[in-house]
mmCIF file of C-alpha atoms and ligand atoms in Angstrom:
data_model
loop_
_atom_site.group_PDB
_atom_site.id
_atom_site.type_symbol
_atom_site.label_atom_id
_atom_site.label_comp_id
_atom_site.label_asym_id
_atom_site.label_seq_id
_atom_site.Cartn_x
_atom_site.Cartn_y
_atom_site.Cartn_z
ATOM 1 C CA MET W 161 109.731 89.289 135.854
ATOM 2 C CA LEU W 162 106.938 90.867 133.874
ATOM 3 C CA SER W 163 108.005 93.037 130.996
ATOM 4 C CA LYS W 164 106.992 96.666 131.249
ATOM 5 C CA VAL W 165 104.403 96.716 128.492
ATOM 6 C CA ILE W 166 102.928 100.126 129.300
ATOM 7 C CA ALA W 167 105.069 103.116 128.285
ATOM 8 C CA GLN W 168 106.680 104.707 131.348
ATOM 9 C CA ALA W 169 105.479 108.162 130.298
ATOM 10 C CA ASN W 170 101.890 106.915 130.465
ATOM 11 C CA VAL W 171 102.436 105.304 133.844
ATOM 12 C CA ASP W 172 103.945 108.529 135.216
ATOM 13 C CA HIS W 173 101.058 110.525 133.792
ATOM 14 C CA VAL W 174 98.472 108.189 135.366
ATOM 15 C CA GLU W 175 100.314 108.336 138.677
ATOM 16 C CA LYS W 176 100.094 112.116 138.700
ATOM 17 C CA TRP W 177 96.402 112.089 137.845
ATOM 18 C CA PHE W 178 95.537 109.494 140.465
ATOM 19 C CA GLU W 179 97.542 111.378 143.101
ATOM 20 C CA ARG W 180 95.666 114.599 142.484
ATOM 21 C CA ALA W 181 92.225 113.160 141.844
ATOM 22 C CA ASP W 182 89.608 112.747 144.484
ATOM 23 C CA LYS W 183 86.573 111.703 142.472
ATOM 24 C CA ILE W 184 87.189 109.018 139.887
ATOM 25 C CA VAL W 185 84.661 107.424 137.561
ATOM 26 C CA ILE W 186 85.300 104.184 135.676
ATOM 27 C CA VAL W 187 83.225 103.495 132.563
ATOM 28 C CA SER W 188 83.012 100.488 130.269
ATOM 29 C CA HIS W 189 81.187 99.346 127.161
ATOM 30 C CA VAL W 190 77.555 98.539 126.454
ATOM 31 C CA SER W 191 76.454 94.978 127.288
ATOM 32 C CA PRO W 192 79.478 94.594 129.536
ATOM 33 C CA ASP W 193 81.241 91.246 129.438
ATOM 34 C CA GLY W 194 83.578 89.581 131.924
ATOM 35 C CA ASP W 195 86.542 91.694 130.893
ATOM 36 C CA ALA W 196 84.572 94.963 130.991
ATOM 37 C CA ILE W 197 83.326 94.226 134.507
ATOM 38 C CA GLY W 198 86.549 92.512 135.617
ATOM 39 C CA SER W 199 88.856 95.320 134.548
ATOM 40 C CA SER W 200 86.510 97.990 135.926
ATOM 41 C CA LEU W 201 86.164 96.332 139.311
ATOM 42 C CA GLY W 202 89.866 95.436 139.399
ATOM 43 C CA LEU W 203 90.725 99.112 139.042
ATOM 44 C CA TYR W 204 87.851 100.077 141.387
ATOM 45 C CA HIS W 205 89.231 97.981 144.252
ATOM 46 C CA PHE W 206 92.693 99.386 143.709
ATOM 47 C CA LEU W 207 91.472 102.991 143.747
ATOM 48 C CA LEU W 208 89.408 102.317 146.877
ATOM 49 C CA SER W 209 92.616 101.118 148.534
ATOM 50 C CA GLN W 210 94.098 104.516 147.646
ATOM 51 C CA ASP W 211 91.205 106.242 149.475
ATOM 52 C CA LYS W 212 89.599 107.644 146.348
ATOM 53 C CA THR W 213 85.895 108.180 145.802
ATOM 54 C CA VAL W 214 85.268 105.776 142.913
ATOM 55 C CA HIS W 215 82.204 104.764 140.934
ATOM 56 C CA VAL W 216 81.863 102.249 138.136
ATOM 57 C CA ILE W 217 79.213 103.167 135.554
ATOM 58 C CA VAL W 218 78.167 100.959 132.625
ATOM 59 C CA PRO W 219 75.547 101.712 129.960
ATOM 60 C CA ASN W 220 73.215 98.786 130.696
ATOM 61 C CA ALA W 221 72.773 95.445 132.444
ATOM 62 C CA PHE W 222 75.413 92.758 132.678
ATOM 63 C CA PRO W 223 74.859 88.999 132.901
ATOM 64 C CA ASP W 224 73.927 87.192 136.110
ATOM 65 C CA PHE W 225 77.030 85.010 136.037
ATOM 66 C CA LEU W 226 79.115 88.117 136.801
ATOM 67 C CA LYS W 227 76.966 89.357 139.671
ATOM 68 C CA TRP W 228 78.967 87.462 142.334
ATOM 69 C CA MET W 229 82.012 89.591 141.644
ATOM 70 C CA PRO W 230 83.160 91.690 144.602
ATOM 71 C CA GLY W 231 81.861 95.216 144.047
ATOM 72 C CA ALA W 232 79.349 94.204 141.355
ATOM 73 C CA LYS W 233 76.455 95.421 143.492
ATOM 74 C CA GLU W 234 77.934 98.926 143.526
ATOM 75 C CA ILE W 235 78.025 99.194 139.724
ATOM 76 C CA ILE W 236 75.693 101.877 138.408
ATOM 77 C CA GLN W 237 73.652 101.142 135.301
ATOM 78 C CA TYR W 238 73.340 104.298 133.235
ATOM 79 C CA ASN W 239 70.021 103.317 131.648
ATOM 80 C CA ARG W 240 68.476 103.033 135.125
ATOM 81 C CA TYR W 241 70.099 105.872 137.047
ATOM 82 C CA LYS W 242 70.865 108.401 134.328
ATOM 83 C CA GLU W 243 70.573 111.560 136.436
ATOM 84 C CA PHE W 244 72.778 110.273 139.225
ATOM 85 C CA ALA W 245 75.309 108.889 136.743
ATOM 86 C CA ASP W 246 75.355 112.139 134.745
ATOM 87 C CA LYS W 247 76.191 114.038 137.933
ATOM 88 C CA LEU W 248 79.024 111.655 138.827
ATOM 89 C CA ILE W 249 80.458 111.854 135.302
ATOM 90 C CA GLN W 250 80.185 115.639 135.241
ATOM 91 C CA GLU W 251 81.891 116.018 138.632
ATOM 92 C CA ALA W 252 84.642 113.440 138.108
ATOM 93 C CA ASP W 253 88.255 114.612 138.241
ATOM 94 C CA VAL W 254 89.346 111.601 136.202
ATOM 95 C CA ILE W 255 87.319 109.287 133.951
ATOM 96 C CA CYS W 256 88.900 105.896 133.285
ATOM 97 C CA CYS W 257 87.587 104.379 130.059
ATOM 98 C CA LEU W 258 88.118 100.627 130.081
ATOM 99 C CA ASP W 259 87.793 97.901 127.446
ATOM 100 C CA PHE W 260 86.484 99.973 124.544
ATOM 101 C CA ASN W 261 88.202 101.915 121.769
ATOM 102 C CA VAL W 262 85.683 104.552 120.671
ATOM 103 C CA LEU W 263 83.030 106.490 122.591
ATOM 104 C CA LYS W 264 80.264 105.048 120.413
ATOM 105 C CA ARG W 265 80.770 101.791 122.356
ATOM 106 C CA ILE W 266 79.375 103.371 125.539
ATOM 107 C CA ASP W 267 76.095 104.105 123.793
ATOM 108 C CA GLU W 268 73.884 106.608 125.635
ATOM 109 C CA MET W 269 76.766 107.605 127.924
ATOM 110 C CA GLU W 270 78.788 109.017 125.029
ATOM 111 C CA GLU W 271 77.628 112.645 125.346
ATOM 112 C CA ALA W 272 77.990 112.756 129.131
ATOM 113 C CA VAL W 273 81.560 111.461 128.989
ATOM 114 C CA LYS W 274 82.481 113.624 126.008
ATOM 115 C CA ASN W 275 81.135 116.783 127.661
ATOM 116 C CA SER W 276 82.553 116.197 131.129
ATOM 117 C CA PRO W 277 85.510 118.369 132.124
ATOM 118 C CA GLY W 278 87.016 115.277 133.809
ATOM 119 C CA ARG W 279 90.390 114.146 132.448
ATOM 120 C CA LYS W 280 89.976 111.033 130.361
ATOM 121 C CA MET W 281 92.294 108.067 130.237
ATOM 122 C CA LEU W 282 91.817 104.947 128.147
ATOM 123 C CA VAL W 283 93.006 101.450 128.989
ATOM 124 C CA ASP W 284 92.041 99.021 126.261
ATOM 125 C CA HIS W 285 93.090 96.191 123.957
ATOM 126 C CA HIS W 286 90.912 96.777 120.873
ATOM 127 C CA LEU W 287 92.376 97.868 117.556
ATOM 128 C CA ASN W 288 92.172 101.476 116.370
ATOM 129 C CA PRO W 289 91.667 103.523 119.534
ATOM 130 C CA GLY W 290 89.913 106.869 119.072
ATOM 131 C CA ASP W 291 91.620 110.040 120.235
ATOM 132 C CA PHE W 292 89.140 111.132 122.910
ATOM 133 C CA ALA W 293 91.455 110.500 125.877
ATOM 134 C CA ARG W 294 94.482 112.491 127.070
ATOM 135 C CA ILE W 295 96.206 109.285 128.156
ATOM 136 C CA THR W 296 95.780 106.374 125.767
ATOM 137 C CA ILE W 297 97.013 102.999 126.975
ATOM 138 C CA SER W 298 96.057 100.792 124.036
ATOM 139 C CA HIS W 299 97.591 97.337 123.564
ATOM 140 C CA PRO W 300 95.739 95.151 121.046
ATOM 141 C CA ASN W 301 98.304 92.378 121.520
ATOM 142 C CA ILE W 302 97.353 91.956 125.179
ATOM 143 C CA SER W 303 94.518 89.473 125.574
ATOM 144 C CA SER W 304 92.393 91.384 128.077
ATOM 145 C CA THR W 305 91.943 94.839 129.543
ATOM 146 C CA SER W 306 91.987 93.189 132.956
ATOM 147 C CA GLU W 307 95.565 92.089 132.301
ATOM 148 C CA LEU W 308 96.411 95.684 131.385
ATOM 149 C CA VAL W 309 94.863 96.913 134.638
ATOM 150 C CA PHE W 310 97.050 94.436 136.533
ATOM 151 C CA ARG W 311 100.114 95.606 134.624
ATOM 152 C CA LEU W 312 99.249 99.257 135.220
ATOM 153 C CA ILE W 313 98.872 98.760 138.980
ATOM 154 C CA CYS W 314 102.186 96.856 139.072
ATOM 155 C CA GLN W 315 103.997 99.470 136.998
ATOM 156 C CA LEU W 316 102.642 102.100 139.377
ATOM 157 C CA GLY W 317 104.497 100.138 142.065
ATOM 158 C CA ASN W 318 101.296 99.137 143.851
ATOM 159 C CA PHE W 319 101.158 95.344 143.505
ATOM 160 C CA GLY W 320 100.990 95.178 147.285
ATOM 161 C CA ASP W 321 97.708 97.105 147.266
ATOM 162 C CA ILE W 322 95.878 94.542 145.119
ATOM 163 C CA SER W 323 93.383 92.843 147.422
ATOM 164 C CA LYS W 324 91.995 89.346 147.084
ATOM 165 C CA GLU W 325 88.750 90.949 145.820
ATOM 166 C CA GLY W 326 90.593 92.973 143.197
ATOM 167 C CA ALA W 327 92.574 89.901 142.160
ATOM 168 C CA GLU W 328 89.354 87.908 141.704
ATOM 169 C CA CYS W 329 87.986 90.580 139.370
ATOM 170 C CA ILE W 330 91.189 90.809 137.333
ATOM 171 C CA TYR W 331 91.379 87.028 137.031
ATOM 172 C CA THR W 332 87.750 86.841 135.870
ATOM 173 C CA GLY W 333 88.386 89.310 133.053
ATOM 174 C CA MET W 334 91.541 87.529 131.941
ATOM 175 C CA MET W 335 89.745 84.196 132.010
ATOM 176 C CA THR W 336 86.610 85.259 130.133
ATOM 177 C CA ASP W 337 88.392 87.141 127.334
ATOM 178 C CA THR W 338 90.488 84.056 126.599
ATOM 179 C CA GLY W 339 87.653 81.516 126.884
ATOM 180 C CA GLY W 340 89.204 80.024 130.011
ATOM 181 C CA PHE W 341 92.706 80.392 128.525
ATOM 182 C CA THR W 342 91.852 78.462 125.371
ATOM 183 C CA PHE W 343 92.444 81.238 122.823
ATOM 184 C CA ASN W 344 94.631 84.362 122.659
ATOM 185 C CA SER W 345 96.455 82.911 125.596
ATOM 186 C CA ASN W 346 99.903 81.769 124.495
ATOM 187 C CA ASN W 347 101.762 84.636 126.116
ATOM 188 C CA ARG W 348 103.763 83.112 128.976
ATOM 189 C CA GLU W 349 103.402 86.242 131.055
ATOM 190 C CA ILE W 350 99.667 85.526 131.417
ATOM 191 C CA TYR W 351 100.651 82.582 133.601
ATOM 192 C CA LEU W 352 103.131 84.615 135.612
ATOM 193 C CA ILE W 353 100.280 87.006 136.340
ATOM 194 C CA ILE W 354 97.969 84.145 137.316
ATOM 195 C CA GLY W 355 100.652 83.013 139.747
ATOM 196 C CA GLU W 356 100.723 86.479 141.282
ATOM 197 C CA LEU W 357 96.919 86.559 141.519
ATOM 198 C CA LEU W 358 96.933 83.162 143.243
ATOM 199 C CA SER W 359 99.321 84.623 145.790
ATOM 200 C CA LYS W 360 96.479 86.981 146.743
ATOM 201 C CA GLY W 361 94.386 83.986 147.767
ATOM 202 C CA ILE W 362 91.990 83.693 144.817
ATOM 203 C CA ASP W 363 90.346 80.326 144.087
ATOM 204 C CA LYS W 364 90.623 80.109 140.307
ATOM 205 C CA ASP W 365 88.719 76.833 140.041
ATOM 206 C CA GLU W 366 85.795 78.306 141.958
ATOM 207 C CA ILE W 367 85.836 81.390 139.720
ATOM 208 C CA TYR W 368 85.687 79.149 136.641
ATOM 209 C CA ARG W 369 82.697 77.324 138.082
ATOM 210 C CA ARG W 370 80.878 80.515 139.027
ATOM 211 C CA VAL W 371 81.302 81.996 135.571
ATOM 212 C CA PHE W 372 81.007 79.003 133.257
ATOM 213 C CA ASN W 373 79.039 76.394 135.188
ATOM 214 C CA THR W 374 76.174 78.216 136.855
ATOM 215 C CA HIS W 375 73.736 78.534 134.002
ATOM 216 C CA THR W 376 70.009 78.032 134.218
ATOM 217 C CA GLU W 377 68.149 75.058 132.819
ATOM 218 C CA ASP W 378 66.437 77.448 130.378
ATOM 219 C CA ARG W 379 69.790 78.471 128.941
ATOM 220 C CA PHE W 380 70.778 74.848 128.486
ATOM 221 C CA ARG W 381 67.515 74.001 126.729
ATOM 222 C CA LEU W 382 67.988 77.034 124.494
ATOM 223 C CA MET W 383 71.498 75.872 123.694
ATOM 224 C CA GLY W 384 70.194 72.439 122.710
ATOM 225 C CA TYR W 385 67.516 73.984 120.526
ATOM 226 C CA VAL W 386 70.014 76.301 118.855
ATOM 227 C CA LEU W 387 72.444 73.472 118.082
ATOM 228 C CA TYR W 388 69.791 71.081 116.868
ATOM 229 C CA ASP W 389 67.394 73.331 115.009
ATOM 230 C CA LYS W 390 69.027 76.662 114.351
ATOM 231 C CA MET W 391 72.639 76.143 113.387
ATOM 232 C CA GLN W 392 73.320 76.072 109.670
ATOM 233 C CA VAL W 393 76.665 74.797 108.453
ATOM 234 C CA PHE W 394 78.120 75.810 105.109
ATOM 235 C CA PRO W 395 80.952 73.296 104.596
ATOM 236 C CA GLN W 396 81.758 74.734 101.177
ATOM 237 C CA PHE W 397 82.719 77.978 102.976
ATOM 238 C CA LYS W 398 83.982 76.441 106.245
ATOM 239 C CA ALA W 399 81.372 78.613 107.920
ATOM 240 C CA ALA W 400 78.330 78.376 110.165
ATOM 241 C CA LEU W 401 75.380 80.603 111.022
ATOM 242 C CA ILE W 402 72.950 80.733 113.936
ATOM 243 C CA THR W 403 69.905 82.998 113.980
ATOM 244 C CA LEU W 404 67.586 83.634 116.894
ATOM 245 C CA SER W 405 64.383 85.669 116.877
ATOM 246 C CA ARG W 406 62.780 87.595 119.729
ATOM 247 C CA GLU W 407 59.963 85.063 119.801
ATOM 248 C CA GLU W 408 62.404 82.170 120.248
ATOM 249 C CA GLN W 409 64.207 83.982 123.056
ATOM 250 C CA LYS W 410 60.887 84.569 124.783
ATOM 251 C CA ARG W 411 59.930 80.926 124.417
ATOM 252 C CA PHE W 412 63.045 79.944 126.385
ATOM 253 C CA HIS W 413 62.631 82.759 128.947
ATOM 254 C CA HIS W 414 65.773 84.382 127.673
ATOM 255 C CA MET W 415 67.745 86.369 130.236
ATOM 256 C CA LYS W 416 70.649 88.700 129.580
ATOM 257 C CA GLY W 417 73.778 86.634 128.956
ATOM 258 C CA ASP W 418 71.928 83.424 128.064
ATOM 259 C CA THR W 419 73.275 83.401 124.526
ATOM 260 C CA GLU W 420 76.810 84.333 125.564
ATOM 261 C CA GLY W 421 79.260 81.956 123.946
ATOM 262 C CA PHE W 422 76.763 80.459 121.494
ATOM 263 C CA VAL W 423 78.660 81.978 118.582
ATOM 264 C CA ASN W 424 81.730 79.942 119.559
ATOM 265 C CA MET W 425 79.980 76.583 119.507
ATOM 266 C CA PRO W 426 80.109 75.911 115.742
ATOM 267 C CA LEU W 427 83.871 76.425 115.827
ATOM 268 C CA SER W 428 84.085 73.087 117.635
ATOM 269 C CA ILE W 429 83.133 71.433 114.332
ATOM 270 C CA LYS W 430 86.130 70.219 112.380
ATOM 271 C CA ASP W 431 86.745 72.522 109.409
ATOM 272 C CA VAL W 432 84.420 75.314 110.534
ATOM 273 C CA CYS W 433 86.617 78.382 110.896
ATOM 274 C CA PHE W 434 84.062 81.196 110.734
ATOM 275 C CA SER W 435 80.893 81.503 112.774
ATOM 276 C CA VAL W 436 78.217 84.180 112.864
ATOM 277 C CA PHE W 437 75.353 84.589 115.308
ATOM 278 C CA LEU W 438 72.439 86.884 114.443
ATOM 279 C CA ARG W 439 70.173 87.665 117.379
ATOM 280 C CA GLU W 440 67.184 89.987 117.398
ATOM 281 C CA ASP W 441 67.950 92.378 120.235
ATOM 282 C CA THR W 442 65.403 92.470 123.035
ATOM 283 C CA GLU W 443 66.089 96.082 124.030
ATOM 284 C CA LYS W 444 66.613 97.812 120.691
ATOM 285 C CA ASP W 445 65.057 97.375 117.276
ATOM 286 C CA MET W 446 68.107 95.801 115.695
ATOM 287 C CA ILE W 447 69.892 92.542 115.124
ATOM 288 C CA LYS W 448 73.039 92.064 117.192
ATOM 289 C CA VAL W 449 75.744 90.412 115.154
ATOM 290 C CA SER W 450 78.527 88.344 116.727
ATOM 291 C CA LEU W 451 81.358 86.954 114.642
ATOM 292 C CA ARG W 452 84.139 84.532 115.526
ATOM 293 C CA SER W 453 86.933 82.927 113.544
ATOM 294 C CA VAL W 454 89.877 80.645 114.085
ATOM 295 C CA GLY W 455 93.304 81.176 112.559
ATOM 296 C CA THR W 456 93.984 84.117 110.335
ATOM 297 C CA PHE W 457 90.488 84.773 109.001
ATOM 298 C CA PRO W 458 89.722 88.426 109.842
ATOM 299 C CA CYS W 459 86.141 88.392 111.093
ATOM 300 C CA ASN W 460 86.532 92.033 112.152
ATOM 301 C CA GLN W 461 86.823 92.949 108.460
ATOM 302 C CA VAL W 462 83.504 91.243 107.749
ATOM 303 C CA ALA W 463 81.994 93.000 110.782
ATOM 304 C CA ALA W 464 83.186 96.389 109.550
ATOM 305 C CA GLU W 465 82.285 95.870 105.900
ATOM 306 C CA PHE W 466 78.881 94.233 106.283
ATOM 307 C CA PHE W 467 77.601 94.920 109.791
ATOM 308 C CA ASN W 468 78.747 98.392 110.762
ATOM 309 C CA GLY W 469 80.982 96.992 113.473
ATOM 310 C CA GLY W 470 84.498 95.862 114.242
ATOM 311 C CA GLY W 471 86.542 94.224 116.944
ATOM 312 C CA HIS W 472 89.388 91.743 117.093
ATOM 313 C CA LEU W 473 90.667 89.491 114.314
ATOM 314 C CA ASN W 474 88.982 86.407 115.828
ATOM 315 C CA ALA W 475 86.131 87.979 117.818
ATOM 316 C CA SER W 476 84.101 90.870 116.575
ATOM 317 C CA GLY W 477 80.608 92.240 116.477
ATOM 318 C CA GLY W 478 78.265 94.636 114.789
ATOM 319 C CA GLU W 479 74.662 95.683 114.325
ATOM 320 C CA PHE W 480 72.099 95.264 111.591
ATOM 321 C CA TYR W 481 68.970 97.360 111.183
ATOM 322 C CA GLY W 482 66.392 95.477 109.147
ATOM 323 C CA PRO W 483 64.643 92.117 108.912
ATOM 324 C CA MET W 484 66.418 88.849 109.719
ATOM 325 C CA GLU W 485 66.213 87.545 106.156
ATOM 326 C CA ASP W 486 68.156 90.587 104.930
ATOM 327 C CA ALA W 487 70.821 90.020 107.582
ATOM 328 C CA VAL W 488 71.101 86.392 106.488
ATOM 329 C CA ALA W 489 71.373 87.468 102.845
ATOM 330 C CA LEU W 490 74.182 89.833 103.802
ATOM 331 C CA PHE W 491 75.980 87.037 105.648
ATOM 332 C CA LYS W 492 75.763 84.898 102.504
ATOM 333 C CA GLN W 493 77.146 87.752 100.420
ATOM 334 C CA ALA W 494 80.059 87.968 102.840
ATOM 335 C CA LEU W 495 80.744 84.246 102.411
ATOM 336 C CA VAL W 496 80.923 84.643 98.645
ATOM 337 C CA LYS W 497 83.139 87.701 98.860
ATOM 338 C CA TYR W 498 85.518 86.106 101.377
ATOM 339 C CA GLU W 499 85.428 82.584 99.889
ATOM 340 C CA ASP W 500 89.135 82.539 99.010
ATOM 341 C CA GLN W 501 90.242 83.606 102.464
ATOM 342 C CA LEU W 502 87.812 81.217 104.135
ATOM 343 C CA LEU W 503 89.237 78.333 102.165
ATOM 344 C CA GLY W 504 92.766 79.419 102.982
ATOM 345 C CA LYS W 505 93.681 80.615 99.493
ATOM 346 C CA LYS W 506 95.382 83.974 99.428
HETATM 347 P P1 5GP V 36 80.521 89.952 121.268
HETATM 348 O O1 5GP V 36 80.257 89.111 120.090
HETATM 349 O O2 5GP V 36 81.032 89.160 122.426
HETATM 350 O O3 5GP V 36 79.379 90.852 121.604
HETATM 351 O O4 5GP V 36 81.701 90.943 120.874
HETATM 352 C C1 5GP V 36 82.986 90.492 120.585
HETATM 353 C C2 5GP V 36 83.880 91.674 120.292
HETATM 354 O O5 5GP V 36 83.416 92.328 119.134
HETATM 355 C C3 5GP V 36 83.882 92.746 121.358
HETATM 356 O O6 5GP V 36 84.910 92.526 122.278
HETATM 357 C C4 5GP V 36 84.116 94.007 120.584
HETATM 358 O O7 5GP V 36 85.484 94.147 120.330
HETATM 359 C C5 5GP V 36 83.505 93.722 119.248
HETATM 360 N N1 5GP V 36 82.161 94.274 119.058
HETATM 361 C C6 5GP V 36 80.989 93.736 119.468
HETATM 362 N N2 5GP V 36 79.955 94.480 119.068
HETATM 363 C C7 5GP V 36 80.471 95.504 118.369
HETATM 364 C C8 5GP V 36 79.900 96.626 117.683
HETATM 365 O O8 5GP V 36 78.678 96.812 117.594
HETATM 366 N N3 5GP V 36 80.773 97.476 117.080
HETATM 367 C C9 5GP V 36 82.120 97.302 117.135
HETATM 368 N N4 5GP V 36 82.909 98.192 116.532
HETATM 369 N N5 5GP V 36 82.681 96.265 117.759
HETATM 370 C C10 5GP V 36 81.894 95.382 118.363
HETATM 371 MN MN1 MN V 37 88.128 92.833 126.556
#
């Protein structure tokens, strides 16, 4: 039996809203990842089964390795179809906000969602949820929003309505947010849920291959270059840094998603417990910062304090506006400031 993680009052409230709603919009965060797309499409398939008019809208493009997902072709990119998306958001009875904690994370969509008369509900697993939604289902101890979507559907009493397609999407989100169940994945109930998803006929091995083993040669060459030439290791701080300029991304014909996971690679080195990846963004004039840690080192604190960001204890992100050398200098300042914690001294 799965424990009932979501408060019954919230489940009842959602049930009422879904019953009454006709038009439902699902939104997720900028640069959507596997969990953003997985949770959105998982809920999308469920709501379709309930005969609702549903649309999934995300701020911008998502990586190619998620495009196979059932329903992915129906996802509306706000940066490409703003007028149409604005109309859908404005006319929605209910807006489901998935996999983000504050409206800033949906970028250009923030105003449209904020100003819509649609009732807002949040389903998320990031720390510190904002108070923009009437129903807030926020569980930072749950490893993915996709898992929360599964739990919500089950608590609504609708497990039977989860289709194979919906199950594939939910599984993908659970798998990607745990690195293929290699981190944040010790909760036994995750495996009960996987069992239930398998009963829907999903092929989990095929999903793994489609997501993790279908990269382009360019991405692999870029990975080799990054590991050989660009990764700096700071053993005295148990830390590592990778930087990547726009020019370098161009040289390797960089496509959206090509650098996904790069920030994790240095953590495979014995004694590296903190890794930062600084990448010049190709859409905006900023440096995208990704941070990862193992154990108790709070990389979200570094993200918040130095890079105007946040996130989870072991996986966080932020932004930097300025030249790369200044971002690197800031990273080095962070190492000095956090030296004691990095070396495990309290
Ligand atoms: P990634 O490095 O994969 O882009 O992001 C990892 C995690 O960091 C995300 O799941 C999200 O929680 C957080 N994150 C990424 N970028 C930002 C950002 O700009 N601001 C905040 N507050 N969190 C971020
Ligand atoms: Mn997530």
